[in-house]
Amino acid sequence: MSLQIRRNWKNTNLSNKAIIKTVVTTLATTVLLLFFVYDFSFTLINIADALFIVGLFLFFPALIIITEATKVFDGFTYVRHKFSKSNSFKTIYDYKEYKLQKNLYKKNIGKPLMIIALCYIGASLIVSHLLSLL
């Protein structure tokens, strides 16, 4: 089972460098949120709220990517191709087959994003739980 998980993990298109960039960017977003919304008030509740907000904003796009709901937009791109000069697809099924053959579907990067989002949400819940104990 763990071999299957490792194999699926390697199928992602997010390198370690990209994961580190994502974490640094989301931490910077958290600090900016603390600055603009909470006026740099570094109380535990404000930190927990900022982490939760950033985690949610990362969670939902990751969920969309994991469930491959982005394929919903294939119809829009097909219509755009239909009205453009490069009208070489008779049906949307021909267009989807073309995308599969040319490997135009990006690899699923949602798993690492989901893990990062769940870490932020989990950290927020832990901090808020610690606040309730004080």
Coordinates of N, CA and C in Angstrom, one line a residue:
M1 N 0.8 -1.2 0.0 CA 0.0 0.0 0.0 C 0.9 1.3 0.0
S2 N 1.9 1.3 0.8 CA 2.8 2.5 0.9 C 3.5 2.7 -0.5
L3 N 3.8 1.5 -1.2 CA 4.5 1.7 -2.5 C 3.5 2.4 -3.5
Q4 N 2.2 2.1 -3.4 CA 1.3 2.7 -4.3 C 1.2 4.2 -3.9
I5 N 1.2 4.6 -2.7 CA 1.2 6.0 -2.3 C 2.4 6.7 -2.7
R6 N 3.6 6.1 -2.6 CA 4.8 6.7 -3.1 C 4.8 6.9 -4.6
R7 N 4.3 5.9 -5.3 CA 4.2 6.0 -6.7 C 3.3 7.1 -7.2
N8 N 2.1 7.2 -6.5 CA 1.2 8.3 -6.8 C 1.8 9.7 -6.4
W9 N 2.6 9.7 -5.3 CA 3.3 11.0 -4.9 C 4.3 11.4 -6.0
K10 N 5.0 10.5 -6.6 CA 6.0 10.8 -7.6 C 5.3 11.3 -8.9
N11 N 4.0 11.0 -9.1 CA 3.3 11.4 -10.3 C 2.9 12.9 -10.2
T12 N 3.2 13.5 -9.1 CA 2.8 15.0 -9.0 C 3.9 15.8 -9.8
N13 N 3.5 16.9 -10.1 CA 4.3 17.8 -10.9 C 4.9 18.9 -10.0
L14 N 4.9 18.7 -8.7 CA 5.4 19.8 -7.8 C 6.7 19.3 -7.2
S15 N 7.8 19.9 -7.6 CA 9.1 19.5 -7.0 C 9.3 20.1 -5.6
N16 N 10.3 19.6 -5.0 CA 10.6 20.1 -3.6 C 10.8 21.6 -3.6
K17 N 11.4 22.1 -4.6 CA 11.6 23.6 -4.7 C 10.3 24.3 -4.8
A18 N 9.4 23.8 -5.5 CA 8.1 24.4 -5.7 C 7.3 24.3 -4.4
I19 N 7.4 23.2 -3.7 CA 6.7 23.0 -2.4 C 7.2 24.1 -1.4
I20 N 8.6 24.3 -1.4 CA 9.2 25.3 -0.5 C 8.7 26.6 -0.8
K21 N 8.6 26.9 -2.1 CA 8.1 28.2 -2.6 C 6.7 28.4 -2.2
T22 N 5.9 27.4 -2.3 CA 4.5 27.5 -1.9 C 4.3 27.8 -0.4
V23 N 5.1 27.1 0.4 CA 5.1 27.3 1.9 C 5.5 28.7 2.2
V24 N 6.6 29.2 1.6 CA 7.1 30.5 1.9 C 6.1 31.6 1.4
T25 N 5.5 31.4 0.3 CA 4.5 32.3 -0.2 C 3.3 32.3 0.7
T26 N 2.8 31.2 1.2 CA 1.6 31.2 2.1 C 2.0 31.7 3.4
L27 N 3.2 31.5 3.9 CA 3.6 32.2 5.2 C 3.7 33.7 5.0
A28 N 4.2 34.1 3.9 CA 4.2 35.6 3.6 C 2.8 36.1 3.5
T29 N 1.9 35.4 2.9 CA 0.5 35.8 2.9 C -0.1 35.9 4.3
T30 N 0.2 34.9 5.1 CA -0.2 35.0 6.5 C 0.3 36.2 7.2
V31 N 1.5 36.6 7.0 CA 2.1 37.8 7.7 C 1.4 39.0 7.1
L32 N 1.1 39.1 5.8 CA 0.4 40.2 5.2 C -1.0 40.3 5.7
L33 N -1.6 39.2 5.9 CA -3.0 39.2 6.5 C -2.9 39.7 7.9
L34 N -1.9 39.3 8.7 CA -1.8 39.8 10.1 C -1.5 41.3 10.0
F35 N -0.8 41.8 9.0 CA -0.5 43.2 8.9 C -1.8 44.0 8.5
F36 N -2.4 43.6 7.5 CA -3.5 44.4 7.0 C -4.8 44.3 7.7
V37 N -5.1 43.1 8.2 CA -6.4 42.8 8.9 C -6.3 43.0 10.4
Y38 N -5.2 42.5 11.0 CA -5.1 42.5 12.5 C -4.0 43.6 13.0
D39 N -3.6 44.5 12.1 CA -2.6 45.5 12.5 C -1.4 45.0 13.3
F40 N -0.8 43.9 12.8 CA 0.3 43.3 13.4 C 0.2 43.0 14.9
S41 N -1.0 42.7 15.2 CA -1.3 42.2 16.6 C -1.0 40.7 16.7
F42 N 0.1 40.3 17.1 CA 0.5 38.9 17.1 C 0.0 38.2 18.4
T43 N -1.3 38.2 18.5 CA -1.8 37.4 19.6 C -2.1 36.0 19.0
L44 N -2.2 35.0 19.9 CA -2.4 33.7 19.4 C -3.7 33.5 18.6
I45 N -4.7 34.2 19.0 CA -6.0 34.0 18.3 C -5.9 34.6 16.9
N46 N -5.2 35.7 16.7 CA -5.0 36.3 15.4 C -4.2 35.4 14.5
I47 N -3.1 34.8 15.1 CA -2.3 33.9 14.3 C -3.1 32.7 13.8
A48 N -3.9 32.2 14.8 CA -4.7 31.0 14.4 C -5.7 31.4 13.3
D49 N -6.3 32.6 13.4 CA -7.3 33.0 12.4 C -6.6 33.2 11.0
A50 N -5.4 33.8 11.0 CA -4.7 34.0 9.8 C -4.3 32.7 9.1
L51 N -3.8 31.8 9.9 CA -3.5 30.5 9.4 C -4.7 29.7 8.9
F52 N -5.8 29.8 9.5 CA -7.0 29.2 9.1 C -7.5 29.7 7.7
I53 N -7.5 31.0 7.6 CA -7.9 31.7 6.4 C -7.0 31.3 5.2
V54 N -5.7 31.3 5.4 CA -4.8 30.9 4.3 C -4.9 29.4 4.0
G55 N -5.1 28.6 5.0 CA -5.4 27.2 4.8 C -6.6 26.9 4.0
L56 N -7.7 27.7 4.3 CA -8.9 27.5 3.5 C -8.8 28.0 2.1
F57 N -8.1 29.1 1.9 CA -7.9 29.6 0.5 C -7.0 28.6 -0.3
L58 N -6.2 27.8 0.3 CA -5.4 26.8 -0.3 C -6.1 25.5 -0.5
F59 N -7.0 25.2 0.5 CA -7.7 23.9 0.5 C -8.7 23.8 -0.7
F60 N -9.5 24.8 -1.0 CA -10.5 24.6 -2.0 C -9.9 24.5 -3.4
P61 N -8.9 25.3 -3.8 CA -8.3 25.0 -5.1 C -7.7 23.6 -5.2
A62 N -7.0 23.2 -4.1 CA -6.4 21.9 -4.1 C -7.5 20.8 -4.2
L63 N -8.6 21.0 -3.6 CA -9.7 20.0 -3.7 C -10.3 20.0 -5.2
I64 N -10.3 21.1 -5.8 CA -10.8 21.1 -7.2 C -9.8 20.4 -8.1
I65 N -8.5 20.6 -7.8 CA -7.4 20.0 -8.6 C -7.4 18.5 -8.4
I66 N -7.6 18.0 -7.2 CA -7.5 16.6 -6.9 C -8.7 15.9 -7.5
T67 N -9.9 16.5 -7.5 CA -11.0 15.8 -8.0 C -11.1 16.0 -9.6
E68 N -10.2 16.6 -10.1 CA -10.1 16.9 -11.6 C -11.3 17.6 -12.1
A69 N -11.8 18.5 -11.3 CA -13.0 19.3 -11.7 C -12.6 20.3 -12.7
T70 N -11.3 20.5 -12.9 CA -10.9 21.5 -13.9 C -11.2 21.0 -15.3
K71 N -11.5 19.8 -15.5 CA -11.9 19.3 -16.8 C -13.2 19.8 -17.3
V72 N -13.9 20.4 -16.3 CA -15.2 21.1 -16.7 C -15.0 22.2 -17.7
F73 N -13.8 22.8 -17.6 CA -13.6 23.9 -18.5 C -13.1 23.5 -19.9
D74 N -13.0 22.2 -20.2 CA -12.7 21.7 -21.5 C -13.8 22.2 -22.5
G75 N -15.0 22.3 -22.1 CA -16.0 22.8 -23.0 C -15.8 24.2 -23.4
F76 N -15.4 25.0 -22.5 CA -15.1 26.4 -22.9 C -14.0 26.6 -23.8
T77 N -12.9 25.8 -23.6 CA -11.8 25.9 -24.5 C -12.1 25.2 -25.9
Y78 N -13.0 24.2 -25.9 CA -13.4 23.7 -27.2 C -14.2 24.7 -28.0
V79 N -15.1 25.4 -27.3 CA -15.9 26.4 -28.0 C -15.0 27.5 -28.5
R80 N -14.0 27.9 -27.7 CA -13.0 28.9 -28.2 C -12.3 28.4 -29.4
H81 N -11.9 27.1 -29.4 CA -11.2 26.6 -30.6 C -12.2 26.5 -31.8
K82 N -13.4 26.3 -31.5 CA -14.5 26.1 -32.6 C -14.6 27.5 -33.3
F83 N -14.6 28.6 -32.5 CA -14.8 29.9 -33.1 C -13.5 30.5 -33.7
S84 N -12.4 29.9 -33.3 CA -11.1 30.5 -33.8 C -10.8 29.9 -35.2
K85 N -9.7 30.3 -35.7 CA -9.4 29.8 -37.1 C -8.8 28.4 -37.1
S86 N -8.4 27.9 -36.0 CA -7.9 26.6 -35.9 C -9.0 25.6 -35.6
N87 N -10.0 25.5 -36.4 CA -11.1 24.6 -36.2 C -10.8 23.2 -36.8
S88 N -10.1 22.4 -36.0 CA -9.8 21.1 -36.5 C -10.5 20.0 -35.8
F89 N -11.3 20.3 -34.8 CA -12.0 19.3 -34.0 C -13.5 19.3 -34.3
K90 N -14.1 18.2 -34.7 CA -15.5 18.1 -35.1 C -16.4 18.0 -33.8
T91 N -15.9 17.3 -32.8 CA -16.7 17.2 -31.6 C -15.8 17.4 -30.4
I92 N -16.4 17.6 -29.3 CA -15.7 17.8 -28.0 C -14.9 16.6 -27.7
Y93 N -15.4 15.4 -28.1 CA -14.7 14.2 -27.8 C -13.4 14.1 -28.5
D94 N -13.4 14.6 -29.8 CA -12.1 14.7 -30.5 C -11.1 15.6 -29.9
Y95 N -11.6 16.7 -29.3 CA -10.8 17.7 -28.6 C -10.2 17.0 -27.4
K96 N -11.0 16.3 -26.6 CA -10.5 15.7 -25.4 C -9.5 14.6 -25.7
E97 N -9.7 13.9 -26.8 CA -8.8 12.8 -27.2 C -7.4 13.5 -27.6
Y98 N -7.5 14.6 -28.3 CA -6.3 15.4 -28.7 C -5.5 15.8 -27.5
K99 N -6.2 16.3 -26.4 CA -5.6 16.7 -25.2 C -4.9 15.5 -24.5
L100 N -5.5 14.4 -24.5 CA -5.0 13.2 -23.9 C -3.7 12.7 -24.7
Q101 N -3.8 12.7 -26.0 CA -2.7 12.3 -26.8 C -1.5 13.2 -26.7
K102 N -1.7 14.5 -26.7 CA -0.7 15.5 -26.6 C -0.2 15.7 -25.1
N103 N -0.9 15.1 -24.2 CA -0.5 15.2 -22.8 C -0.7 16.6 -22.3
L104 N -1.7 17.3 -22.7 CA -1.9 18.7 -22.3 C -2.6 18.8 -21.0
Y105 N -3.1 17.7 -20.4 CA -3.5 17.7 -19.0 C -2.3 17.8 -18.1
K106 N -2.3 18.7 -17.2 CA -1.2 18.8 -16.3 C -1.3 17.7 -15.3
K107 N -0.2 17.3 -14.7 CA -0.2 16.3 -13.7 C -0.8 16.9 -12.5
N108 N -1.4 16.0 -11.7 CA -2.2 16.4 -10.5 C -1.3 16.9 -9.4
I109 N -1.3 18.2 -9.2 CA -0.4 18.9 -8.2 C -1.3 19.1 -6.9
G110 N -2.5 18.6 -6.9 CA -3.4 18.9 -5.8 C -3.0 18.3 -4.4
K111 N -2.3 17.1 -4.5 CA -2.0 16.4 -3.3 C -1.0 17.1 -2.4
P112 N 0.1 17.6 -2.9 CA 0.9 18.4 -2.0 C 0.3 19.7 -1.5
L113 N -0.5 20.3 -2.4 CA -1.2 21.5 -1.9 C -2.3 21.2 -0.8
M114 N -2.9 20.1 -1.0 CA -3.9 19.7 0.0 C -3.2 19.4 1.4
I115 N -2.0 18.8 1.3 CA -1.3 18.5 2.6 C -0.9 19.8 3.2
I116 N -0.4 20.7 2.4 CA 0.0 22.0 3.0 C -1.2 22.8 3.6
A117 N -2.3 22.7 2.9 CA -3.5 23.4 3.4 C -4.0 22.7 4.7
L118 N -4.0 21.4 4.7 CA -4.4 20.7 6.0 C -3.4 21.0 7.1
C119 N -2.2 21.2 6.8 CA -1.2 21.5 7.9 C -1.5 22.9 8.5
Y120 N -1.8 23.9 7.6 CA -2.2 25.2 8.1 C -3.5 25.1 8.9
I121 N -4.5 24.4 8.4 CA -5.7 24.3 9.1 C -5.5 23.6 10.5
G122 N -4.7 22.5 10.4 CA -4.4 21.8 11.7 C -3.7 22.6 12.7
A123 N -2.7 23.4 12.2 CA -2.0 24.3 13.1 C -2.9 25.4 13.7
S124 N -3.8 25.8 12.9 CA -4.8 26.8 13.4 C -5.6 26.2 14.5
L125 N -6.1 25.0 14.3 CA -6.9 24.3 15.3 C -6.2 24.0 16.5
I126 N -4.9 23.6 16.4 CA -4.1 23.3 17.6 C -3.9 24.6 18.4
V127 N -3.5 25.7 17.7 CA -3.3 27.0 18.4 C -4.6 27.4 19.1
S128 N -5.8 27.3 18.4 CA -7.0 27.7 19.1 C -7.4 26.8 20.2
H129 N -7.0 25.5 20.1 CA -7.3 24.6 21.2 C -6.4 24.9 22.4
L130 N -5.1 25.3 22.2 CA -4.2 25.7 23.2 C -4.8 27.0 23.9
L131 N -5.4 27.9 23.1 CA -6.0 29.1 23.7 C -7.1 28.8 24.6
S132 N -7.9 27.7 24.3 CA -9.0 27.4 25.1 C -8.6 26.8 26.5
L133 N -7.3 26.2 26.5 CA -6.8 25.6 27.7 C -6.3 26.7 28.7
L134 N -5.9 27.9 28.1 CA -5.3 29.0 29.0 C -6.4 29.6 29.8

